[in-house]
Amino acid sequence: MIFVSHALPVNVAGEPQLDRAAVWDGLVLKANNALPFVPSMTYCEVTEWYSDTIFDRDIDFRGERFTERITLERPHRVTFTRIAGPVLGTIANEIEGADDDLRLRFSFALIVAGVEGGSAQEQEYADSMTGDYLKAVAATLNAMRRIAEGASAVSA
């Protein structure tokens, strides 16, 4: 099993400042359509709603098709559970910290079909996937900042 957890600061000098609500809104947007947020994703479509907070989507990530069940846990976590595809498991995006020190934590626990746990092949996959997901977290924060920047320009 591949397990990675990493947190990035939400607010950095020189960038639009985000509050918890703006980060949450960005995570909900990402859950519904991740294409503006995840550079390695080329397809994302919601396929079925079970409630206001649980739905399925199909994605193409790194050239492979997956189905994910999304669970929105307002106001702090979005969980993506891979229910179909060659890599199964759970990915979580979590808002952590006090309002003056917000962080966006990305964690995943995944199993690659046909790859032995603890093998060099699993580690190679983990390393490449970790790089892609860390880029996705940074891209997610950047997209949220651009949204905030646009909103403040409109209200000015």
PDB file of C-alpha atoms in Angstrom:
ATOM      1  CA  MET A   1       0.000   0.000   0.000  1.00  0.00           C
ATOM      2  CA  ILE A   2       1.159   3.490  -0.829  1.00  0.00           C
ATOM      3  CA  PHE A   3       0.566   6.082   1.884  1.00  0.00           C
ATOM      4  CA  VAL A   4       1.519   9.742   1.598  1.00  0.00           C
ATOM      5  CA  SER A   5       0.435  12.778   3.598  1.00  0.00           C
ATOM      6  CA  HIS A   6       1.641  16.323   3.015  1.00  0.00           C
ATOM      7  CA  ALA A   7       0.367  19.772   4.026  1.00  0.00           C
ATOM      8  CA  LEU A   8       0.974  23.083   2.271  1.00  0.00           C
ATOM      9  CA  PRO A   9       0.305  26.527   3.744  1.00  0.00           C
ATOM     10  CA  VAL A  10      -2.818  28.115   2.296  1.00  0.00           C
ATOM     11  CA  ASN A  11      -1.639  31.697   2.610  1.00  0.00           C
ATOM     12  CA  VAL A  12       1.756  32.868   1.429  1.00  0.00           C
ATOM     13  CA  ALA A  13       3.193  36.358   1.084  1.00  0.00           C
ATOM     14  CA  GLY A  14       2.406  38.135  -2.159  1.00  0.00           C
ATOM     15  CA  GLU A  15      -0.647  35.980  -2.980  1.00  0.00           C
ATOM     16  CA  PRO A  16      -4.351  36.628  -2.367  1.00  0.00           C
ATOM     17  CA  GLN A  17      -5.268  35.579   1.162  1.00  0.00           C
ATOM     18  CA  LEU A  18      -7.856  32.827   1.567  1.00  0.00           C
ATOM     19  CA  ASP A  19     -10.088  32.184   4.526  1.00  0.00           C
ATOM     20  CA  ARG A  20     -11.491  28.778   5.480  1.00  0.00           C
ATOM     21  CA  ALA A  21     -14.728  29.378   3.528  1.00  0.00           C
ATOM     22  CA  ALA A  22     -12.824  30.217   0.326  1.00  0.00           C
ATOM     23  CA  VAL A  23     -10.712  27.061   0.660  1.00  0.00           C
ATOM     24  CA  TRP A  24     -13.825  24.966   1.279  1.00  0.00           C
ATOM     25  CA  ASP A  25     -15.576  26.488  -1.735  1.00  0.00           C
ATOM     26  CA  GLY A  26     -12.492  25.710  -3.841  1.00  0.00           C
ATOM     27  CA  LEU A  27     -12.466  22.088  -2.676  1.00  0.00           C
ATOM     28  CA  VAL A  28     -16.143  21.725  -3.607  1.00  0.00           C
ATOM     29  CA  LEU A  29     -15.437  23.174  -7.059  1.00  0.00           C
ATOM     30  CA  LYS A  30     -12.522  20.747  -7.426  1.00  0.00           C
ATOM     31  CA  ALA A  31     -14.684  17.796  -6.381  1.00  0.00           C
ATOM     32  CA  ASN A  32     -17.256  18.666  -9.047  1.00  0.00           C
ATOM     33  CA  ASN A  33     -14.759  19.464 -11.827  1.00  0.00           C
ATOM     34  CA  ALA A  34     -11.098  18.890 -11.075  1.00  0.00           C
ATOM     35  CA  LEU A  35      -9.773  19.861 -14.521  1.00  0.00           C
ATOM     36  CA  PRO A  36      -8.870  23.478 -13.561  1.00  0.00           C
ATOM     37  CA  PHE A  37      -7.186  22.177 -10.392  1.00  0.00           C
ATOM     38  CA  VAL A  38      -5.313  18.980 -11.354  1.00  0.00           C
ATOM     39  CA  PRO A  39      -2.847  19.264 -14.257  1.00  0.00           C
ATOM     40  CA  SER A  40      -2.523  15.467 -14.765  1.00  0.00           C
ATOM     41  CA  MET A  41      -6.296  14.998 -15.133  1.00  0.00           C
ATOM     42  CA  THR A  42      -7.778  15.125 -18.636  1.00  0.00           C
ATOM     43  CA  TYR A  43     -11.404  14.140 -17.974  1.00  0.00           C
ATOM     44  CA  CYS A  44     -13.781  14.657 -15.054  1.00  0.00           C
ATOM     45  CA  GLU A  45     -17.541  14.162 -15.050  1.00  0.00           C
ATOM     46  CA  VAL A  46     -20.007  13.704 -12.204  1.00  0.00           C
ATOM     47  CA  THR A  47     -22.047  10.590 -13.019  1.00  0.00           C
ATOM     48  CA  GLU A  48     -24.423  10.128 -10.080  1.00  0.00           C
ATOM     49  CA  TRP A  49     -25.597  12.037  -6.992  1.00  0.00           C
ATOM     50  CA  TYR A  50     -26.598  10.093  -3.864  1.00  0.00           C
ATOM     51  CA  SER A  51     -27.162  13.161  -1.663  1.00  0.00           C
ATOM     52  CA  ASP A  52     -26.018  16.776  -1.436  1.00  0.00           C
ATOM     53  CA  THR A  53     -22.705  15.539  -0.018  1.00  0.00           C
ATOM     54  CA  ILE A  54     -22.046  12.200  -1.751  1.00  0.00           C
ATOM     55  CA  PHE A  55     -21.617  11.630  -5.482  1.00  0.00           C
ATOM     56  CA  ASP A  56     -19.634   9.621  -8.025  1.00  0.00           C
ATOM     57  CA  ARG A  57     -17.452  10.947 -10.794  1.00  0.00           C
ATOM     58  CA  ASP A  58     -15.395   9.409 -13.583  1.00  0.00           C
ATOM     59  CA  ILE A  59     -11.917  10.777 -14.190  1.00  0.00           C
ATOM     60  CA  ASP A  60      -8.969  10.187 -16.484  1.00  0.00           C
ATOM     61  CA  PHE A  61      -5.766  10.611 -14.510  1.00  0.00           C
ATOM     62  CA  ARG A  62      -2.357   9.903 -16.009  1.00  0.00           C
ATOM     63  CA  GLY A  63      -4.093   8.227 -18.960  1.00  0.00           C
ATOM     64  CA  GLU A  64      -6.155   5.804 -16.863  1.00  0.00           C
ATOM     65  CA  ARG A  65      -9.902   5.804 -16.127  1.00  0.00           C
ATOM     66  CA  PHE A  66     -11.168   5.751 -12.535  1.00  0.00           C
ATOM     67  CA  THR A  67     -14.490   6.071 -10.748  1.00  0.00           C
ATOM     68  CA  GLU A  68     -14.390   7.960  -7.466  1.00  0.00           C
ATOM     69  CA  ARG A  69     -17.025   8.345  -4.781  1.00  0.00           C
ATOM     70  CA  ILE A  70     -16.790  11.847  -3.360  1.00  0.00           C
ATOM     71  CA  THR A  71     -17.820  12.650   0.213  1.00  0.00           C
ATOM     72  CA  LEU A  72     -18.023  16.315   1.243  1.00  0.00           C
ATOM     73  CA  GLU A  73     -17.513  16.788   4.983  1.00  0.00           C
ATOM     74  CA  ARG A  74     -18.166  20.491   5.413  1.00  0.00           C
ATOM     75  CA  PRO A  75     -16.214  22.487   6.446  1.00  0.00           C
ATOM     76  CA  HIS A  76     -12.980  20.563   6.668  1.00  0.00           C
ATOM     77  CA  ARG A  77     -12.584  17.478   4.414  1.00  0.00           C
ATOM     78  CA  VAL A  78     -13.307  16.109   0.961  1.00  0.00           C
ATOM     79  CA  THR A  79     -12.704  12.379   0.562  1.00  0.00           C
ATOM     80  CA  PHE A  80     -12.214  10.736  -2.841  1.00  0.00           C
ATOM     81  CA  THR A  81     -12.662   6.965  -2.612  1.00  0.00           C
ATOM     82  CA  ARG A  82     -11.478   5.130  -5.719  1.00  0.00           C
ATOM     83  CA  ILE A  83     -14.104   2.472  -6.372  1.00  0.00           C
ATOM     84  CA  ALA A  84     -13.078   1.427  -9.901  1.00  0.00           C
ATOM     85  CA  GLY A  85      -9.849   1.530 -11.866  1.00  0.00           C
ATOM     86  CA  PRO A  86      -6.306   0.157 -11.694  1.00  0.00           C
ATOM     87  CA  VAL A  87      -5.451   1.984  -8.440  1.00  0.00           C
ATOM     88  CA  LEU A  88      -7.940   1.766  -5.566  1.00  0.00           C
ATOM     89  CA  GLY A  89      -8.016   3.450  -2.178  1.00  0.00           C
ATOM     90  CA  THR A  90      -8.708   6.810  -0.601  1.00  0.00           C
ATOM     91  CA  ILE A  91      -7.506  10.361  -1.177  1.00  0.00           C
ATOM     92  CA  ALA A  92      -8.378  13.126   1.286  1.00  0.00           C
ATOM     93  CA  ASN A  93      -8.069  16.913   1.015  1.00  0.00           C
ATOM     94  CA  GLU A  94      -8.321  18.470   4.476  1.00  0.00           C
ATOM     95  CA  ILE A  95      -8.344  22.049   5.716  1.00  0.00           C
ATOM     96  CA  GLU A  96      -6.297  22.254   8.902  1.00  0.00           C
ATOM     97  CA  GLY A  97      -5.123  24.860  11.365  1.00  0.00           C
ATOM     98  CA  ALA A  98      -6.363  28.114  12.810  1.00  0.00           C
ATOM     99  CA  ASP A  99      -7.660  30.837  10.521  1.00  0.00           C
ATOM    100  CA  ASP A 100      -4.327  32.681  10.704  1.00  0.00           C
ATOM    101  CA  ASP A 101      -2.372  29.499   9.857  1.00  0.00           C
ATOM    102  CA  LEU A 102      -4.497  27.493   7.420  1.00  0.00           C
ATOM    103  CA  ARG A 103      -3.004  24.464   5.697  1.00  0.00           C
ATOM    104  CA  LEU A 104      -4.317  22.182   2.982  1.00  0.00           C
ATOM    105  CA  ARG A 105      -3.393  18.572   3.719  1.00  0.00           C
ATOM    106  CA  PHE A 106      -3.419  15.993   1.007  1.00  0.00           C
ATOM    107  CA  SER A 107      -3.271  12.319   2.017  1.00  0.00           C
ATOM    108  CA  PHE A 108      -3.641   9.143   0.076  1.00  0.00           C
ATOM    109  CA  ALA A 109      -3.681   5.424   0.803  1.00  0.00           C
ATOM    110  CA  LEU A 110      -3.734   3.491  -2.462  1.00  0.00           C
ATOM    111  CA  ILE A 111      -3.203  -0.028  -3.759  1.00  0.00           C
ATOM    112  CA  VAL A 112      -1.963  -0.569  -7.313  1.00  0.00           C
ATOM    113  CA  ALA A 113      -3.552  -3.605  -8.962  1.00  0.00           C
ATOM    114  CA  GLY A 114      -1.053  -6.293  -9.922  1.00  0.00           C
ATOM    115  CA  VAL A 115       1.851  -4.681  -8.046  1.00  0.00           C
ATOM    116  CA  GLU A 116       3.348  -6.350  -4.995  1.00  0.00           C
ATOM    117  CA  GLY A 117       3.252  -4.250  -1.816  1.00  0.00           C
ATOM    118  CA  GLY A 118       6.691  -3.019  -0.771  1.00  0.00           C
ATOM    119  CA  SER A 119       8.218  -3.805  -4.166  1.00  0.00           C
ATOM    120  CA  ALA A 120      10.494  -1.523  -6.186  1.00  0.00           C
ATOM    121  CA  GLN A 121       7.687  -1.244  -8.752  1.00  0.00           C
ATOM    122  CA  GLU A 122       5.292   0.001  -6.059  1.00  0.00           C
ATOM    123  CA  GLN A 123       7.870   2.518  -4.828  1.00  0.00           C
ATOM    124  CA  GLU A 124       8.461   3.797  -8.360  1.00  0.00           C
ATOM    125  CA  TYR A 125       4.721   4.245  -8.860  1.00  0.00           C
ATOM    126  CA  ALA A 126       4.424   5.922  -5.452  1.00  0.00           C
ATOM    127  CA  ASP A 127       7.212   8.377  -6.244  1.00  0.00           C
ATOM    128  CA  SER A 128       5.696   9.428  -9.569  1.00  0.00           C
ATOM    129  CA  MET A 129       2.183   9.609  -8.132  1.00  0.00           C
ATOM    130  CA  THR A 130       3.358  11.631  -5.133  1.00  0.00           C
ATOM    131  CA  GLY A 131       4.944  14.175  -7.458  1.00  0.00           C
ATOM    132  CA  ASP A 132       1.729  14.453  -9.488  1.00  0.00           C
ATOM    133  CA  TYR A 133      -0.432  14.842  -6.394  1.00  0.00           C
ATOM    134  CA  LEU A 134       1.831  17.442  -4.785  1.00  0.00           C
ATOM    135  CA  LYS A 135       1.609  19.406  -8.042  1.00  0.00           C
ATOM    136  CA  ALA A 136      -2.164  19.007  -7.866  1.00  0.00           C
ATOM    137  CA  VAL A 137      -2.308  20.407  -4.315  1.00  0.00           C
ATOM    138  CA  ALA A 138      -0.170  23.399  -5.338  1.00  0.00           C
ATOM    139  CA  ALA A 139      -2.300  23.891  -8.478  1.00  0.00           C
ATOM    140  CA  THR A 140      -5.461  23.649  -6.362  1.00  0.00           C
ATOM    141  CA  LEU A 141      -4.248  26.405  -4.050  1.00  0.00           C
ATOM    142  CA  ASN A 142      -3.170  28.533  -7.019  1.00  0.00           C
ATOM    143  CA  ALA A 143      -6.586  28.108  -8.662  1.00  0.00           C
ATOM    144  CA  MET A 144      -8.290  29.087  -5.386  1.00  0.00           C
ATOM    145  CA  ARG A 145      -6.079  32.193  -5.193  1.00  0.00           C
ATOM    146  CA  ARG A 146      -6.966  33.169  -8.784  1.00  0.00           C
ATOM    147  CA  ILE A 147     -10.662  32.755  -7.953  1.00  0.00           C
ATOM    148  CA  ALA A 148     -10.222  34.934  -4.866  1.00  0.00           C
ATOM    149  CA  GLU A 149      -8.271  37.479  -6.892  1.00  0.00           C
ATOM    150  CA  GLY A 150     -11.062  37.622  -9.479  1.00  0.00           C
ATOM    151  CA  ALA A 151     -13.725  37.960  -6.800  1.00  0.00           C
ATOM    152  CA  SER A 152     -11.901  40.832  -5.107  1.00  0.00           C
ATOM    153  CA  ALA A 153     -11.417  42.574  -8.477  1.00  0.00           C
ATOM    154  CA  VAL A 154     -15.161  42.278  -9.185  1.00  0.00           C
ATOM    155  CA  SER A 155     -16.145  43.662  -5.765  1.00  0.00           C
ATOM    156  CA  ALA A 156     -13.678  46.559  -5.973  1.00  0.00           C
TER     157      ALA A 156
END
